[in-house]
Coordinates of C-alpha atoms in Angstrom, one line a residue:
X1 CA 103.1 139.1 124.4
X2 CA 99.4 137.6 124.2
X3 CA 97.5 135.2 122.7
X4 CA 94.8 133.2 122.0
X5 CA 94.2 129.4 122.6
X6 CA 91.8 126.7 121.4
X7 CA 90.8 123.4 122.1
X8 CA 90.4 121.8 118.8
X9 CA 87.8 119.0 118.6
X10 CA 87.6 117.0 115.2
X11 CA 86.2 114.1 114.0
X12 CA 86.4 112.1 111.0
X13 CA 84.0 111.9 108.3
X14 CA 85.6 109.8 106.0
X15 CA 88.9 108.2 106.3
X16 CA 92.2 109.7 106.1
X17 CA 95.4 109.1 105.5
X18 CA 98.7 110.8 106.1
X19 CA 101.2 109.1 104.8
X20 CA 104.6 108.1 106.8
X21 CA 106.8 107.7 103.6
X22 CA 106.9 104.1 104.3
X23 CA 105.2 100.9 103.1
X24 CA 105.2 97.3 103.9
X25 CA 104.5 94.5 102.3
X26 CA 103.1 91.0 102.9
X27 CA 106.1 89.5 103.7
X28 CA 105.7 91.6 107.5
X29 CA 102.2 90.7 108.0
X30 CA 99.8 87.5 108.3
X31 CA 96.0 87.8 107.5
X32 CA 93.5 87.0 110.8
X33 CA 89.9 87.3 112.0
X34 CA 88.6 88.6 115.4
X35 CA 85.4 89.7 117.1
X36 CA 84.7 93.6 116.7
X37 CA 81.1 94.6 118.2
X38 CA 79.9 91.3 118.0
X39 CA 80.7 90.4 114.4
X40 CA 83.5 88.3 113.1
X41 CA 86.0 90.8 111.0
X42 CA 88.9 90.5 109.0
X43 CA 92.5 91.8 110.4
X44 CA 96.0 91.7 109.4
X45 CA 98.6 91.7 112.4
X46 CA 101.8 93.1 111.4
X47 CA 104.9 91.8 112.7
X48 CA 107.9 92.4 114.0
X49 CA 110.3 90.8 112.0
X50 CA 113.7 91.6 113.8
X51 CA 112.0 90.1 116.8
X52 CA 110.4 87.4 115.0
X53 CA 113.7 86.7 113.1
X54 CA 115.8 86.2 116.1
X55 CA 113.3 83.5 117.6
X56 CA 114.1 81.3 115.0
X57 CA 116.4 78.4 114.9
X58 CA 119.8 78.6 112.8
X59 CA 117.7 76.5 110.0
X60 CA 114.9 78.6 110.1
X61 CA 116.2 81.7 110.1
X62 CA 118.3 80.3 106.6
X63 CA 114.8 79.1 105.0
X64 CA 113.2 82.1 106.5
X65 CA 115.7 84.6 104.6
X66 CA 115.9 83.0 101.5
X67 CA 112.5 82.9 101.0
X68 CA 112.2 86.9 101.3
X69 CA 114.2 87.0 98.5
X70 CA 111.3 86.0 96.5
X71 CA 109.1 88.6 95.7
X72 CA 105.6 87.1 95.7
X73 CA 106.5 85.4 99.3
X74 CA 103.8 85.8 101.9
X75 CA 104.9 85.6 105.7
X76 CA 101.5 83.3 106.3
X77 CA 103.0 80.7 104.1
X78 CA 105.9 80.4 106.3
X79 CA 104.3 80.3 109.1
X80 CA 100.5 80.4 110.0
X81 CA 100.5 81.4 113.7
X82 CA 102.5 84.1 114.7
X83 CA 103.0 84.4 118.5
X84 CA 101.4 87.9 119.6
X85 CA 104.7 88.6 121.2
X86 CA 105.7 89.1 118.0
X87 CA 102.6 91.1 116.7
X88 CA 103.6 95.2 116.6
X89 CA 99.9 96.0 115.9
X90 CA 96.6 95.2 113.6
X91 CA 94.4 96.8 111.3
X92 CA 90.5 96.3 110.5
X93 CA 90.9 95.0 106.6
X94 CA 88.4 97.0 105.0
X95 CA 89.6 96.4 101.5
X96 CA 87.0 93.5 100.7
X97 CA 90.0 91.7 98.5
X98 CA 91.4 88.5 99.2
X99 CA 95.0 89.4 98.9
X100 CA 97.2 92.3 99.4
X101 CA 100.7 93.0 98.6
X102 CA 102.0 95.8 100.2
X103 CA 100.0 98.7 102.2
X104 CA 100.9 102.4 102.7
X105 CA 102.0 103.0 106.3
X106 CA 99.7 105.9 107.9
X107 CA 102.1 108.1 109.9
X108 CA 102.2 107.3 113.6
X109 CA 103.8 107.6 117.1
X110 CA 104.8 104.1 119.4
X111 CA 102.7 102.3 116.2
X112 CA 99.2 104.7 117.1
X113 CA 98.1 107.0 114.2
X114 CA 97.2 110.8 114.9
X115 CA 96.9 113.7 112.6
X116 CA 100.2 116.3 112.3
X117 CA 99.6 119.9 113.4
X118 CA 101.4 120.2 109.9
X119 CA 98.4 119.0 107.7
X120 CA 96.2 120.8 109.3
X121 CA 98.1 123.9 109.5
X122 CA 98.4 123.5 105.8
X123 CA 94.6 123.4 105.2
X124 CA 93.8 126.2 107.1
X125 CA 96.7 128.3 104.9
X126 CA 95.2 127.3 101.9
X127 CA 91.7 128.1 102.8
X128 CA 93.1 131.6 104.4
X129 CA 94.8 132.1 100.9
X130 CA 91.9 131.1 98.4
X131 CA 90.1 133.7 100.4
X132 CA 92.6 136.8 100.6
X133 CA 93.2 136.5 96.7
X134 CA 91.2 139.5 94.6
X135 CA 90.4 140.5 91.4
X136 CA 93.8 142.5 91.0
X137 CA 95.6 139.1 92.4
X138 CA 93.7 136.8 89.8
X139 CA 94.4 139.0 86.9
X140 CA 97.9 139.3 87.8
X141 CA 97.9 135.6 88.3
X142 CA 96.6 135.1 84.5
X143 CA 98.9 137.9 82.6
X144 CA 101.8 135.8 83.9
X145 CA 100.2 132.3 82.8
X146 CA 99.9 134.0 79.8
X147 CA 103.3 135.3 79.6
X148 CA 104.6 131.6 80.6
X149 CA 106.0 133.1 83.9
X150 CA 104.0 130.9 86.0
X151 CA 105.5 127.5 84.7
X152 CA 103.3 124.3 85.1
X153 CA 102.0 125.9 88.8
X154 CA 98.4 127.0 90.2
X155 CA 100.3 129.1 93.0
X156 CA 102.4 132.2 93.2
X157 CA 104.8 133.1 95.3
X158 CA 104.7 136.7 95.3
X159 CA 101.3 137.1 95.9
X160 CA 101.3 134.6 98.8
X161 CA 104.4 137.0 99.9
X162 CA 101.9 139.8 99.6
X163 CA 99.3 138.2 101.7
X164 CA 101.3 136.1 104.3
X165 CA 104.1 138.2 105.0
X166 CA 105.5 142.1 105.1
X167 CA 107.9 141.7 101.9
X168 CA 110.8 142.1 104.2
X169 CA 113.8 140.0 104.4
X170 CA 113.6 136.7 105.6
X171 CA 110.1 135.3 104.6
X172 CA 109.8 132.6 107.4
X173 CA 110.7 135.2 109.8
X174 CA 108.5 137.8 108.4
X175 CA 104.9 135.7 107.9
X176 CA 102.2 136.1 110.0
X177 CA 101.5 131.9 109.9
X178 CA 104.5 131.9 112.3
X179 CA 102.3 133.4 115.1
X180 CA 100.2 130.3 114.6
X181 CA 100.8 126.9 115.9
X182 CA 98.5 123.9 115.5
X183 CA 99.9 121.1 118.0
X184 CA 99.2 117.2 116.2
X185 CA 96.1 114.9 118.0
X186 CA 95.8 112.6 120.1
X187 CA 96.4 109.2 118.7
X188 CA 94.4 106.5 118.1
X189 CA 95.0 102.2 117.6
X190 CA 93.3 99.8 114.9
X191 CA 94.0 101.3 111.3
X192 CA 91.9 100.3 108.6
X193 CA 92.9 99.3 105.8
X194 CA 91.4 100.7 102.8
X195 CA 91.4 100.0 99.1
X196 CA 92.2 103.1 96.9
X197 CA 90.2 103.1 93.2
X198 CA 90.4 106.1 91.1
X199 CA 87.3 106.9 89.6
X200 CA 87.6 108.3 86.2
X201 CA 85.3 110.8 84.5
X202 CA 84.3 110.3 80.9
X203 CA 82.7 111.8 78.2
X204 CA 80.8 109.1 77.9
X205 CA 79.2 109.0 81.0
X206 CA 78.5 104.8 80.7
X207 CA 81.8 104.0 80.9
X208 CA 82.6 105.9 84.5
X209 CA 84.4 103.4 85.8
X210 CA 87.9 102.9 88.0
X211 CA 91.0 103.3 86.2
X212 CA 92.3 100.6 84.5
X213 CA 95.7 99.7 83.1
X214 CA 96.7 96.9 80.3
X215 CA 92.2 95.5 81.1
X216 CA 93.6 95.6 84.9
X217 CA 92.2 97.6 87.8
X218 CA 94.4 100.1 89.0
X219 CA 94.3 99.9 93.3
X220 CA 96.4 100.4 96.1
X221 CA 96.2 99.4 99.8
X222 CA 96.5 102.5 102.3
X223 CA 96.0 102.5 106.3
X224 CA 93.5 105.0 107.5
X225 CA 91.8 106.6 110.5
X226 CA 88.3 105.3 110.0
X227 CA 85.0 107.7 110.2
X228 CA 83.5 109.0 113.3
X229 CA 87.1 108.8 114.8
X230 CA 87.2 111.7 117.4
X231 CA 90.8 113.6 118.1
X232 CA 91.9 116.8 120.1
X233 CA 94.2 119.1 119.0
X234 CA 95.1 122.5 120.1
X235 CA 95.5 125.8 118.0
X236 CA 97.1 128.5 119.7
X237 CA 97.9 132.2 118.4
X238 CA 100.1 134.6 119.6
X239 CA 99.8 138.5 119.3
X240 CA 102.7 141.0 120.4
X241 CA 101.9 144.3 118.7
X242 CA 105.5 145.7 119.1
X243 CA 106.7 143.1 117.3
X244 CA 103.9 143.0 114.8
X245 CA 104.9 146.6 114.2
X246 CA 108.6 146.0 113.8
X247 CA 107.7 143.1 111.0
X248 CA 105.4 145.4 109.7
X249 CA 102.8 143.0 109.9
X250 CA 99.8 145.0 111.6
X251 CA 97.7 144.9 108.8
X252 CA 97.7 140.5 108.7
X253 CA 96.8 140.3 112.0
X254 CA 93.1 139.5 110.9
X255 CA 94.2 136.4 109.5
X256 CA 95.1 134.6 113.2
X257 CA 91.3 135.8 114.3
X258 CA 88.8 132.9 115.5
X259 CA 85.8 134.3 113.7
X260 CA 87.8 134.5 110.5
X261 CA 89.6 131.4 110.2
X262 CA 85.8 130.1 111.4
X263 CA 84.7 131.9 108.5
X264 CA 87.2 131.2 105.3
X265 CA 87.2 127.5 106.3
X266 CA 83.7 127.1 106.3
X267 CA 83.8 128.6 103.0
X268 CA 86.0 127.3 101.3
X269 CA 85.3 123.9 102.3
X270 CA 81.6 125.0 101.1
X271 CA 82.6 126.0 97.3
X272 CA 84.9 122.5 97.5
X273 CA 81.5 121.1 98.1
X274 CA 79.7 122.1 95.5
X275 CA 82.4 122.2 93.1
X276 CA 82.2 118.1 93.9
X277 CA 78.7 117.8 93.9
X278 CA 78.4 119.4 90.4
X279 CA 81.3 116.9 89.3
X280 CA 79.3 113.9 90.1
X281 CA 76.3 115.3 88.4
X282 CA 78.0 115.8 85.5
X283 CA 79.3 112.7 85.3
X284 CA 76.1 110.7 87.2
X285 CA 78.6 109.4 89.7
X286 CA 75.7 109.2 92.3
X287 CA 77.3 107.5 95.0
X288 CA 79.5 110.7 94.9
X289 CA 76.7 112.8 94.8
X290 CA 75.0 111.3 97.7
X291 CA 78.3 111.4 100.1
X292 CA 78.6 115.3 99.1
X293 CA 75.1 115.9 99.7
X294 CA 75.0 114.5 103.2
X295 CA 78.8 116.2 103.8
X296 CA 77.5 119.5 102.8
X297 CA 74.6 119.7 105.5
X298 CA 77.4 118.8 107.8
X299 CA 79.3 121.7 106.7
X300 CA 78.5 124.5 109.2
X301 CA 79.9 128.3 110.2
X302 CA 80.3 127.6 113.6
X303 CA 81.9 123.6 112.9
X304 CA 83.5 124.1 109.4
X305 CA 84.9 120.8 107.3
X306 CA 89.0 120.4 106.4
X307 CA 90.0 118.0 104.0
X308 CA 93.4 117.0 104.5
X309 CA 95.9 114.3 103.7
X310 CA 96.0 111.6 100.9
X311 CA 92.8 112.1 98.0
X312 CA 92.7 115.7 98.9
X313 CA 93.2 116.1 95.3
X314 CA 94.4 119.0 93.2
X315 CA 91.3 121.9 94.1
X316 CA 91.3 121.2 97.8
X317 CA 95.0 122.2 97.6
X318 CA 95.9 125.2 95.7
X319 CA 93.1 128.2 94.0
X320 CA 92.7 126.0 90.7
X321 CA 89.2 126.2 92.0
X322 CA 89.0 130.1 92.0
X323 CA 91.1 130.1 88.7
X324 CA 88.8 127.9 86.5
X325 CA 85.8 130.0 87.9
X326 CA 87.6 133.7 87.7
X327 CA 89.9 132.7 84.7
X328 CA 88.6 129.9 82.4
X329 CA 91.2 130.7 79.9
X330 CA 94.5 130.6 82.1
X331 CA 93.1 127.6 83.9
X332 CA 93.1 125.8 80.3
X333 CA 96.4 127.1 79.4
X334 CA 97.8 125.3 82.9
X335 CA 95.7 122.5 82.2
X336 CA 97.1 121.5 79.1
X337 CA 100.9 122.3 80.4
X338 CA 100.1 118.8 82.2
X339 CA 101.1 115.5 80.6
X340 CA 97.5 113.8 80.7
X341 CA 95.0 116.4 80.3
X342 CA 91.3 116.3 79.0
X343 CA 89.4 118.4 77.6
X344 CA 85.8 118.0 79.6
X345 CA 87.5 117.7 82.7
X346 CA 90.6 118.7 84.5
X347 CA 91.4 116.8 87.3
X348 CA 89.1 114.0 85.7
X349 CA 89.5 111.2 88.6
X350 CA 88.8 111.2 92.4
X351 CA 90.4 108.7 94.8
X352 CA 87.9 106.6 96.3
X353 CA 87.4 103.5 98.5
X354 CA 86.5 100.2 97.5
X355 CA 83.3 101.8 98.8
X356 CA 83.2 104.9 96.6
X357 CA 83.7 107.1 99.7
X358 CA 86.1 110.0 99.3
X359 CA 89.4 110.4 101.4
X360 CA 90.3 113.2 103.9
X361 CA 87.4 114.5 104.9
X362 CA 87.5 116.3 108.8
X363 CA 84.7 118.6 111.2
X364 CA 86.3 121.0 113.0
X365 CA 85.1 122.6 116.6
X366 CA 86.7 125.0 118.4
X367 CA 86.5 125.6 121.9

C-alpha cells in the first residue's frame, strides 16, 4: 500500500464558522474592553459558571439561581467584575451592537477553535462531484425532477454512487473518498464575534435591504475565525492497486490525484465566483460586488478558494449551480417545491456581517 501526503496551508479570507451545536447566552458571559495592537477593543469573557457558582456564598448562590430563571437576566448585572479565574476564554466583539443575547458557539478543542477535516473534506467532495457530472448525468437528473422522483433535493444518490463508488455492496466500503483523509487544523484563541444579517434580493432593487420580521431586523450573534487567520492541516491519500482492483474501483483513482483536486477546486470555486458577482450586479449589492471582485483575483490554480461552514449557502453546497445553468426548467420545478420561493431569484438572500462581508471563505496551498 502507498500514498500520497500534503501539507495543507490555508488561510482565512473571511470569517468562518463551524458550528458546535451549542449556544450561550448572556447569562455566561460579561461584556469588557482591552488593548489589541494598540487600540482599545470591545470583548466579552465567557465564564465558567459551575466554577463561578461554587465560589459563591449560600445567599448568593440562592439570589444567583433565581435570577437565571428570568430570561432577559444578564450575568454583568449580577455582578460586574468577574475574577479571571473564573473566565474560560474571550472573544473580539465585532458585532458593533450594544447588546447581545445569546451567541452561536464555534466548534473547538480545550475552548480553541480549528477547522474539522470533515468540512473540508466535504467541500472538496462537492467540488469533485459538480465536476464529474455530464450531460447524460444532468439529463438524467432532470427526467426524474420531472417525473417527481427526485423529491424537494438538488442531489442524487445514484449518480453520486456512479461517480464515488463501484456500485458494489457496501457503499462506505466501496467509495473511493475512503482512500482520502483530511486531518482537522491547528487551533487558534480569540473568536470574534460576528453579527449575521441576511441580505435580501428584490425586484425592486431600492429596497435591497437585510431581512426584516414584524419592522424588526432579523440578526444573530455567531463566533468566528477572523480573516487572515493561518491553519495547517494535512491531506493524505492512499493507493493500493490490489485492493483498488478487488473494489473495482481503478477507474476513480483520478479523483485522489493532486493536480485534479488542484484543478476542480479552483474551478468550481471560480464559477461560485462569478455566479456571486453576477448576483450583486443584478441586484447593485456593491459591497458584494467589490468583496467578489478582490476574492476572485485571489482565486488561483495553483492556491484554489474553499468555502466552507455556516453562509456557505445553497450553490456552494450541492450542483444547483450546474442545474440552473444546464437545466433552467428542472431548477424552477425544485425551486418552487420550496416553501418561500421567488420568482427573480432563487436563493434570494446571502448571510453577511454587520459589515456586508460573506462567511466561509478559505485559500488553500498544498505542499
Amino acid at each position: 500500500m502507498s500514498g500520497e501526503s500534503y501539507d495543507l496551508h490555508l488561510t482565512t479570507l473571511s470569517p468562518i464558522h463551524i458550528g458546535s451545536g451549542k449556544s450561550y447566552s448572556c447569562c455566561e458571559f460579561v461584556p469588557a474592553k482591552a488593548k489589541s495592537k494598540g487600540q482599545i477593543v470591545k470583548i466579552i469573557k465567557r465564564v465558567n459558571l459551575t466554577n463561578y457558582y461554587s465560589s459563591l456564598s449560600d445567599d448568593r448562590k440562592d439570589t444567583f439561581l433565581a435570577s437565571l430563571t428570568n430570561s432577559s437576566f444578564e450575568l454583568k448585572q449580577f455582578d460586574k467584575k468577574i475574577k479571571k479565574d473564573f473566565v474560560r476564554y474571550q472573544c473580539i466583539d465585532n458585532s458593533r451592537v450594544d447588546f447581545i443575547n445569546e451567541v452561536q458557539e464555534h466548534i473547538k478543542t480545550s475552548d480553541k477553535l480549528y477547522i474539522p477535516g470533515s468540512s473540508i473534506k466535504g467541500a472538496i467532495r462537492t467540488a469533485i462531484f459538480y465536476n464529474l457530472l455530464t450531460e447524460e448525468d444532468m439529463d438524467k437528473i432532470g427526467k426524474d425532477i420531472s417525473s417527481n422522483r427526485r423529491n424537494n433535493s438538488f442531489l442524487s444518490n445514484d449518480l453520486l454512487k456512479k461517480h464515488f463508488t463501484s456500485g458494489f455492496g457496501n457503499d462506505a466500503q466501496y467509495n473511493i473518498f475512503r482512500f482520502m483523509q483530511v486531518a482537522d487544523t491547528t487551533t487558534t484563541n480569540l473568536p470574534r464575534i460576528e453579527q449575521v444579517l441576511a441580505v435580501m434580493a428584490t425586484d425592486d432593487r431600492r429596497k435591497n435591504q437585510p431581512y426584516s420580521r414584524h419592522g424588526n431586523v432579523v440578526k444573530s450573534y455567531l463566533e468566528t475565525i477572523g480573516t487572515n487567520k493561518e491553519f495547517k492541516s494535512r491531506l493524505t491519500t492512499t493507493f493500493d492497486s490490489n485492493l483498488y482492483r478487488k473494489l473495482k474501483l481503478e477507474d476513480k483513482s483520478e479523483i485522489l490525484d493532486l493536480n485534479y483536486l488542484k484543478e476542480v477546486l479552483f474551478k468550481f470555486s471560480q464559477d461560485l465566483i462569478y455566479y456571486e458577482m453576477d448576483f450583486a450586479d443584478k441586484y447593485d449589492i456593491e459591497y458584494l460586488s467589490k468583496f467578489y471582485e478582490t476574492l476572485n483575483k485571489k482565486n488561483t490554480a495553483d492556491a484554489p478558494l474553499l468555502k466552507i461552514g455556516a453562509g456557505s449557502g445553497l450553490m456552494a453546497t450541492s450542483i444547483a449551480m450546474k442545474l440552473k445553468e444546464y437545466d433552467p426548467a428542472s431548477f424552477d420545478r425544485v425551486r418552487n417545491s420550496f416553501r418561500r420561493s421567488y420568482d427573480f431569484e432563487f436563493p434570494k438572500s446571502r448571510k453577511v456581517t454587520k459589515q456586508g462581508k460573506p462567511f466561509g471563505w478559505v485559500k488553500l496551498e498544498f505542499n
